[in-house]
Coordinates of C-alpha atoms and ligand atoms in Angstrom, one line a residue:
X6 CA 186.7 55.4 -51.9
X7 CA 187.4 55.7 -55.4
X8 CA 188.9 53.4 -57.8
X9 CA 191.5 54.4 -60.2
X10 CA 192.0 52.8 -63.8
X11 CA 195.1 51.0 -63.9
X12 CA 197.4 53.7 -66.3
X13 CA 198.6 52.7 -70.4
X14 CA 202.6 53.5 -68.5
X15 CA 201.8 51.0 -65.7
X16 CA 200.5 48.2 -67.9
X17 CA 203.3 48.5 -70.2
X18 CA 205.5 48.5 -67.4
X19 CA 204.1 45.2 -66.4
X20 CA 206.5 43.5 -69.3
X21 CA 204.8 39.6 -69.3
X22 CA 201.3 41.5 -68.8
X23 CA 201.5 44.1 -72.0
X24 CA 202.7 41.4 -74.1
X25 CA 200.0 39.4 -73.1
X26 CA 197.7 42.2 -73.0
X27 CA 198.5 43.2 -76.5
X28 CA 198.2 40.1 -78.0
X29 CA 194.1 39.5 -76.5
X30 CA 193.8 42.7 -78.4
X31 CA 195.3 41.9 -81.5
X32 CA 193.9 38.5 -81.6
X33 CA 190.3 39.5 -80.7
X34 CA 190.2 43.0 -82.6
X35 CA 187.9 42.9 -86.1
X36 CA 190.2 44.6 -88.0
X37 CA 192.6 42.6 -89.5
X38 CA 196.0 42.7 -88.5
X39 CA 199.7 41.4 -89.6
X40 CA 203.3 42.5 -89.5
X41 CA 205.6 42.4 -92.0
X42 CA 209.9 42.1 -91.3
X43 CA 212.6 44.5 -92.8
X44 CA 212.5 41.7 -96.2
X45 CA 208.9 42.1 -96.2
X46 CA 208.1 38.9 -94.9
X47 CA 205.0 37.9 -92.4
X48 CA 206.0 38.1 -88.9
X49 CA 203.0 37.9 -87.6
X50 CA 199.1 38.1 -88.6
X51 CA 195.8 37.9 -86.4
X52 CA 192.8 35.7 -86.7
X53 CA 191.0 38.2 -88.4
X54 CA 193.7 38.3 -91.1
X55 CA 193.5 34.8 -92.0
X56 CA 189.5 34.3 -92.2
X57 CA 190.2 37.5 -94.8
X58 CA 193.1 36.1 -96.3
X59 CA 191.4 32.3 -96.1
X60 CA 194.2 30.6 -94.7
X61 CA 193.7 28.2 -91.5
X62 CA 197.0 28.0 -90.1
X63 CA 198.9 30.5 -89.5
X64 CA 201.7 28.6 -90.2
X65 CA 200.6 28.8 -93.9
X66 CA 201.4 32.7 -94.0
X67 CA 204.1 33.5 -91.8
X68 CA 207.8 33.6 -93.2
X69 CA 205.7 34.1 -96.3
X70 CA 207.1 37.7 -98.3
X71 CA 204.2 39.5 -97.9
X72 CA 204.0 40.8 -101.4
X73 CA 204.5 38.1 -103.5
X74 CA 201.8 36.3 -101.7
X75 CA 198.9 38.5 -101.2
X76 CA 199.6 41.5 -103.3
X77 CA 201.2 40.1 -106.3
X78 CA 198.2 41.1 -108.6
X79 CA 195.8 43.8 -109.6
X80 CA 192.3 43.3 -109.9
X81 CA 192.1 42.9 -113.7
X82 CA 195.1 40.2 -113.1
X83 CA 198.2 41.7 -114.8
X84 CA 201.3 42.3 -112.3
X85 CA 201.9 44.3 -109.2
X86 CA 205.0 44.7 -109.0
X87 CA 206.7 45.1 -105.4
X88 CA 208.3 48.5 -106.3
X89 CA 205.0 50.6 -106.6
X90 CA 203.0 48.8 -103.6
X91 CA 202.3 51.5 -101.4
X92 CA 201.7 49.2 -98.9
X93 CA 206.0 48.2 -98.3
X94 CA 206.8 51.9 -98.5
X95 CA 206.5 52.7 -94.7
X96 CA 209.4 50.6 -94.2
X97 CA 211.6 52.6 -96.6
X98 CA 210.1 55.6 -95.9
X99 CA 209.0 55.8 -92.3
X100 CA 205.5 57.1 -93.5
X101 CA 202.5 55.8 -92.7
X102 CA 200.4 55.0 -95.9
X103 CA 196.6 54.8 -96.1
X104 CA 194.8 53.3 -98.7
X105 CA 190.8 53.2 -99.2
X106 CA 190.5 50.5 -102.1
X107 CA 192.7 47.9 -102.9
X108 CA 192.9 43.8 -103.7
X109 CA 194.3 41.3 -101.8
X110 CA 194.3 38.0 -103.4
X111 CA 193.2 34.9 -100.8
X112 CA 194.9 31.7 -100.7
X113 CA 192.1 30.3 -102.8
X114 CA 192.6 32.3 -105.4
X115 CA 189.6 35.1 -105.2
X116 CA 190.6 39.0 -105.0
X117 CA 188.9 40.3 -101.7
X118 CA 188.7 44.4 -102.1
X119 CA 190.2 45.8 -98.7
X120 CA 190.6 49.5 -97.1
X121 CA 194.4 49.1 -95.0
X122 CA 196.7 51.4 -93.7
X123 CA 200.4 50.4 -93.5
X124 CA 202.8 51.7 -90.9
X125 CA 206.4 51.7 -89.9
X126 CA 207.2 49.1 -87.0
X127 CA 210.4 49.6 -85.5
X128 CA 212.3 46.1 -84.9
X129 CA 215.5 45.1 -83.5
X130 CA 216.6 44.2 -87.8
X131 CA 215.5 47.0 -88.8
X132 CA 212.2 48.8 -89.8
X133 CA 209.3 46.8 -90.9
X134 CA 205.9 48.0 -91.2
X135 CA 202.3 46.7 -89.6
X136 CA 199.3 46.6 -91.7
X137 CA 196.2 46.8 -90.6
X138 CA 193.1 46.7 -93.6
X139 CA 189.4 46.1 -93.7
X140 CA 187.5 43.7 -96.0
X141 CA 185.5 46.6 -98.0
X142 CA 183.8 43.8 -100.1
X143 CA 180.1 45.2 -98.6
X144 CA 181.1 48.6 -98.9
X145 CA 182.0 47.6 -102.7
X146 CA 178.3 46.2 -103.0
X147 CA 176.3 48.9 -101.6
X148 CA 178.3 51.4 -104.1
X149 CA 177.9 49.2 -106.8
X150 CA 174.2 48.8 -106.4
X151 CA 173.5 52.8 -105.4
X152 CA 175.4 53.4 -109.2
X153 CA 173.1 51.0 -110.8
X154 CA 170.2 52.4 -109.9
X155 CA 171.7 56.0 -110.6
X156 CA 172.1 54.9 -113.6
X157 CA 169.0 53.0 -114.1
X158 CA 167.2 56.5 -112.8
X159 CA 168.6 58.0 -115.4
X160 CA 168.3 56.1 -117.9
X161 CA 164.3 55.8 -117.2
X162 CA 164.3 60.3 -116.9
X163 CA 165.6 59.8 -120.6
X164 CA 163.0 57.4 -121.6
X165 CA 160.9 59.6 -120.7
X166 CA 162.0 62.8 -121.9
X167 CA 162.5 61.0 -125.6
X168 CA 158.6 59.5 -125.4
X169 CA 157.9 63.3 -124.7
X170 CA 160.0 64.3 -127.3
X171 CA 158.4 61.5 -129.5
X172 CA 154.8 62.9 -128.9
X173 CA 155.8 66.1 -129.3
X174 CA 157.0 65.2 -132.8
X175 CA 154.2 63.4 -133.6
X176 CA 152.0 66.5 -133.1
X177 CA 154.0 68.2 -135.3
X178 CA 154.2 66.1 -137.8
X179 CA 150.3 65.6 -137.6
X180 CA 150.2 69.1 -138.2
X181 CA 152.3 69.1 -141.0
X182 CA 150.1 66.6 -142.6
X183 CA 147.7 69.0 -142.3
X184 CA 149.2 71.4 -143.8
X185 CA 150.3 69.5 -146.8
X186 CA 146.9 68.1 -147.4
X187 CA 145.4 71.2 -147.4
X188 CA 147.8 73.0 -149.2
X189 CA 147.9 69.8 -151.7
X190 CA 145.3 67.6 -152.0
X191 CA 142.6 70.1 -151.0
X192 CA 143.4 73.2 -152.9
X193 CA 143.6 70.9 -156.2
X194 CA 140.5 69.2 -155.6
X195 CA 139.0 73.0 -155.1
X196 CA 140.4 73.9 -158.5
X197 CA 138.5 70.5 -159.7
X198 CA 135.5 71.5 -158.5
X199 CA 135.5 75.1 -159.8
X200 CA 136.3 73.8 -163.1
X201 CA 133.6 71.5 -163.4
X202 CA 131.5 74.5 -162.9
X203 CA 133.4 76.1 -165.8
X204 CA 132.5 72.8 -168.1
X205 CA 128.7 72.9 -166.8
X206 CA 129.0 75.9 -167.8
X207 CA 130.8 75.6 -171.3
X208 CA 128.1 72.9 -171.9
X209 CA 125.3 75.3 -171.2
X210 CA 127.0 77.4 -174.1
X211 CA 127.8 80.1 -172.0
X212 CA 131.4 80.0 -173.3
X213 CA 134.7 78.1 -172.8
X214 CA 135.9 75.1 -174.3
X215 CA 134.8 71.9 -172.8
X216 CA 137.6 70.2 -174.0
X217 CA 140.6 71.9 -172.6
X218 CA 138.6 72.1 -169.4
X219 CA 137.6 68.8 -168.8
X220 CA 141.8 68.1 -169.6
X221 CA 142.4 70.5 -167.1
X222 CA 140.4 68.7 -164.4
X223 CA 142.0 65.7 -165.1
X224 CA 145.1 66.6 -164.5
X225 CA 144.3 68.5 -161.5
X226 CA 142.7 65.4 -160.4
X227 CA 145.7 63.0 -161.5
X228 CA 147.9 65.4 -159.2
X229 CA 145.8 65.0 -156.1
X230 CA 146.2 61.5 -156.4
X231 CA 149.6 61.9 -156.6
X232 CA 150.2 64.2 -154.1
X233 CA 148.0 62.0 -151.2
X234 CA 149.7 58.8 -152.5
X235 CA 153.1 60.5 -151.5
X236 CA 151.5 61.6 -148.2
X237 CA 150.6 58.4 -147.5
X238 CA 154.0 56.7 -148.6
X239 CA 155.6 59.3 -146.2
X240 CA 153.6 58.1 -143.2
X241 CA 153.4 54.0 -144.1
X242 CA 154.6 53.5 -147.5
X243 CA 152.4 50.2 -148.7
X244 CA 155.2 48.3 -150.3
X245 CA 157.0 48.1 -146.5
X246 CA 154.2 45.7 -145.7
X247 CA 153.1 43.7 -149.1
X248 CA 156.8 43.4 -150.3
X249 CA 159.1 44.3 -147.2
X250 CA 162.5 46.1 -146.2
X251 CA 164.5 45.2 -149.6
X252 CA 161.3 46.7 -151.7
X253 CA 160.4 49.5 -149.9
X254 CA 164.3 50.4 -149.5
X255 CA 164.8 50.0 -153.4
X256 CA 161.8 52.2 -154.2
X257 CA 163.6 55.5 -151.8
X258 CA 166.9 54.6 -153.8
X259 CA 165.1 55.7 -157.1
X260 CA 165.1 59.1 -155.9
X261 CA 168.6 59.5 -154.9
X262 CA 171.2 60.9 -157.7
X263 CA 174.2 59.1 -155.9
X264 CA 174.8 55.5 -157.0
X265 CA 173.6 53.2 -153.8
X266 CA 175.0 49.9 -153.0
X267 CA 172.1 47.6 -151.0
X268 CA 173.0 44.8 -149.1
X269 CA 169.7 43.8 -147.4
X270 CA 168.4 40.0 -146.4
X271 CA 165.2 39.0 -147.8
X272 CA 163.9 38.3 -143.9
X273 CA 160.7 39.4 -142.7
X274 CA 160.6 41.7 -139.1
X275 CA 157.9 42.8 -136.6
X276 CA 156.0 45.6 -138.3
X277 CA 157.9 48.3 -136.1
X278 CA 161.5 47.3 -136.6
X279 CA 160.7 47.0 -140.4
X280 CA 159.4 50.4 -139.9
X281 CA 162.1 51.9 -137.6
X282 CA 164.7 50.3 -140.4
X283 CA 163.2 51.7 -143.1
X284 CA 162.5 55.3 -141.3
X285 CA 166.6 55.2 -140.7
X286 CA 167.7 54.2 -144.1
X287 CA 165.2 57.1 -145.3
X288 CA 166.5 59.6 -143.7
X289 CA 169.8 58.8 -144.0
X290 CA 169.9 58.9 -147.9
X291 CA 167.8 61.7 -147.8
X292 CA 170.4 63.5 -145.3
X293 CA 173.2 62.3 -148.0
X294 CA 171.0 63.9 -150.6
X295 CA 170.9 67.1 -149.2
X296 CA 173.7 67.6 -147.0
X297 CA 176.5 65.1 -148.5
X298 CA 177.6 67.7 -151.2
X299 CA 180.2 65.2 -153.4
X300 CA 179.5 62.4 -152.1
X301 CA 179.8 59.7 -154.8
X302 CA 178.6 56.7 -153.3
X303 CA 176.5 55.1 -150.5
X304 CA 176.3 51.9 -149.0
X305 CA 172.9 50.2 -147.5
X306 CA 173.2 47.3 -145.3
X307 CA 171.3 45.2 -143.1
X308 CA 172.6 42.3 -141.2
X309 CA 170.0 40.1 -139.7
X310 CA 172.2 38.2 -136.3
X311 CA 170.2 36.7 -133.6
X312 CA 168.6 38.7 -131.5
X313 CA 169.3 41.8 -133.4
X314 CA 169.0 43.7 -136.6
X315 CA 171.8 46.6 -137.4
X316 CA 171.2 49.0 -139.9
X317 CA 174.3 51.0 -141.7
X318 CA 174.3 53.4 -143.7
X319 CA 177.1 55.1 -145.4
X320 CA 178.0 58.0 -147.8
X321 CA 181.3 59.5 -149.1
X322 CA 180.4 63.1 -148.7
X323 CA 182.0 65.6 -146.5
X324 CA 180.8 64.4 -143.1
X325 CA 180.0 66.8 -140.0
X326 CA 176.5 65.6 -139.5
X327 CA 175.1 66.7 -135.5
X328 CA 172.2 64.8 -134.2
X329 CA 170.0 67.9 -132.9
X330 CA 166.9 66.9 -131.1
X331 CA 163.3 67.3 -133.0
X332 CA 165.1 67.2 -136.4
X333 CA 165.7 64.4 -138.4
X334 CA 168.1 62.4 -136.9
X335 CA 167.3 63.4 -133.4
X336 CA 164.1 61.7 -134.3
X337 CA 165.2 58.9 -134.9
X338 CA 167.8 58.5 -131.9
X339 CA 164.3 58.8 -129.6
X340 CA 162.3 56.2 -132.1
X341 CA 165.3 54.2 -131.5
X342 CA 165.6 54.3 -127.6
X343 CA 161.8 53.5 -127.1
X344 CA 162.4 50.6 -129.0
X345 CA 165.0 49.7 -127.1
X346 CA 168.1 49.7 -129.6
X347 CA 171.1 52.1 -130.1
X348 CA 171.8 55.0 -132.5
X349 CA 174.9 56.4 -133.5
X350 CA 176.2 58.5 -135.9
X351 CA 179.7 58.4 -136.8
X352 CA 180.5 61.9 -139.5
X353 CA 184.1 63.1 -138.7
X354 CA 184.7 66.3 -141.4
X355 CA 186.2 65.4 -144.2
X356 CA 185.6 61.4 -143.1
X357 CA 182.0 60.8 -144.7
X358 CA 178.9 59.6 -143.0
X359 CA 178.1 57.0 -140.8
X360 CA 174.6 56.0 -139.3
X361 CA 174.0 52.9 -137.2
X362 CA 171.3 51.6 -135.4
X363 CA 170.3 48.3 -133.9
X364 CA 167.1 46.7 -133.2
X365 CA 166.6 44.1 -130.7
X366 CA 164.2 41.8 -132.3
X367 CA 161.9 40.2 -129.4
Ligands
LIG3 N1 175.1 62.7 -144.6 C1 175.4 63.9 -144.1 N2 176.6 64.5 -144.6 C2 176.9 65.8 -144.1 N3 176.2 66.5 -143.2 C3 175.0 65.9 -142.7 C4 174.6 64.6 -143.2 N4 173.5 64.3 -142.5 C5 173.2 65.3 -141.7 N5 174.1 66.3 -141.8 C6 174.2 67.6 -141.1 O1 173.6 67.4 -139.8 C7 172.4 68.2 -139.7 C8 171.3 67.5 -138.9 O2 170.7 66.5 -139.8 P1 169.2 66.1 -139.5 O3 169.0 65.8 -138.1 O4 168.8 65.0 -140.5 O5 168.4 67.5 -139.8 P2 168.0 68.1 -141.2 O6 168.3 67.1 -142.3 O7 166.5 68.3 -141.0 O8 168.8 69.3 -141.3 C9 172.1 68.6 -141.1 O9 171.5 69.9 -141.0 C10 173.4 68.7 -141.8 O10 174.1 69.9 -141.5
LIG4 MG1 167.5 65.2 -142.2

């Protein structure tokens, strides 16, 4: 003998036992569910409905216009108003409207994020709609924290690929040192030493005058100096650490042709901020040398706040700067980011030159 499921057509025509039938359902569903009349007020609402909603008594909620009491505001707070809700149109409409992210706001106050869909209920007043939604507040969570570390991924691939960049700059710039010191320094003090043979040799009487070539060698040797102490100002200029930013800042200023308005604190820094600070303001005037055709001022400022040190530098000139990685400013945007501060450069044609940077000081 077989036994036959009782059919949907013979429950519902049990009358008493689909009403009673439906509302086990309703009331023990998880899914959150509540009806709202033609005027959009509560009708009805499950226990699932309240825990989301946080209200104990039913009683609380029902005759309540649905709206105005749940759905009054959007997340940031400013108004919802009733026209736009999508969630009331089904009963103008007779659509059914689904909706995968919005806020409800609880009796207590607190917005819950919820998924619902809303659709048309036909009543003896009229048409109404029933809503049925979803706290998505774990859903929110799990989105939220998969984007963080997306963004936390990416944000340690571009640390890397600017300490990559850094070392790779390095090298070249090691190699450039090189090349200047041999091409300086080196060929000079070669020259030196050939014309100390030629004085040896003037001495020995075997023609030349020992004067001029002795004042020969001096300067050669005078420009050697010269040319290392630039090198070596290039790579740590001296006055950074004996006398600090304000110094070492004043002494780059002597080579621009522009006037230059400094605005710098006396403060001390950690040897690598004073070093990134003064690396940014060096570049930048030498940038508004070169490229900042016309311009006829620039400001230098530093502004020592807690916690940080910002760096601006400004010229009058033409604008249209590019940060290009491996050139100037490029190199500094990396120097910047493995400090752990922020570089931006803000050159609009025709609107001058902006660069900023901050250093967290810790
Ligand atoms: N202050 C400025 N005014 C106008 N153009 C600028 C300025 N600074 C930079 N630029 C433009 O942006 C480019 C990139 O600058 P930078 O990275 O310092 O490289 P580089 O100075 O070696 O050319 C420059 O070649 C120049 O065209
Ligand atoms: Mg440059």
């Amino acid at each position: 003998m077989t036994t036959q499921q009782p059919s949907m057509s013979w429950l519902l025509a049990g009358g008493a036992v689909a009403h009673d039938l439906l509302e086990a359902l309703i009331a023990s569903v998880g899914d959150a569910v509540y009806m709202v009349d033609p005027d959009g007020r509560v009708r009805f609402c499950n226990p699932a409905a309240l825990r989301i909603l946080g209200y104990d008594d039913p009683a609380d909620l029902v005759g309540k216009p649905s709206h105005q009491t749940i759905h009054f505001q959007h997340r940031d707070g400013s108004h919802y108003p009733a026209e736009e809700c999508p969630m009331l149109r089904p009963r103008a409409t007779g659509e059914t409207v689904r909706v995968e992210l919005d806020w409800f706001t609880r009796r207590d106050g607190r917005m819950v994020p919820v998924a619902y869909s809303s659709a048309p209920l036909a009543t003896d007043q009229g048409r109404g709609a029933v809503v049925v939604f979803r706290d998505v507040s774990e859903r929110l969570a799990s989105e939220e924290t998969a984007r963080r570390e997306a963004e936390e991924r990416a944000r340690a691939e571009e640390l890397d690929a600017s300490r990559a960049r850094i070392l790779t700059a390095m090298d070249a710039e090691r190699r450039r040192l090189g090349r200047d010191l041999h091409d300086g320094a080196q060929q000079r003090l070669l020259h030196v030493l050939l014309l100390l043979g030629d004085g040896r040799a003037a001495l020995d009487g075997r023609g030349g005058d020992c004067n001029e070539i002795l004042a020969r060698a001096t300067a050669e040797v005078r420009a050697a100096i010269d040319d290392v102490r630039a090198l070596a100002a290039g790579i740590h200029p001296p006055i950074l650490t004996t006398r600090g930013l304000g110094a070492a800042i004043e002494s780059v200023t002597a080579r621009v042709p522009v006037p230059v308005d400094l605005d710098i604190p006396p403060d001390r820094f950690a040897e690598p901020v004073e070093i990134a600070a003064y690396y940014v303001v060096s570049e930048a005037l030498a940038n508004a040398t070169k490229h900042a055709v016309g311009a006829s001022s620039i400001q230098v400022q530093l502004e020592h706040s807690p916690g940080t040190l910002l760096v601006r530098v400004r010229d009058d000139g033409p604008g249209g700067a590019t940060v290009v990685p491996a050139h100037g400013l490029g190199g500094l945007m990396d120097r910047l980011a493995a400090l752990g501060g922020t570089f931006a450069v803000d050159s609009p044609l025709g609107g001058g030159t902006t660069v900023l940077a901050t250093l967290p000081l810790h």
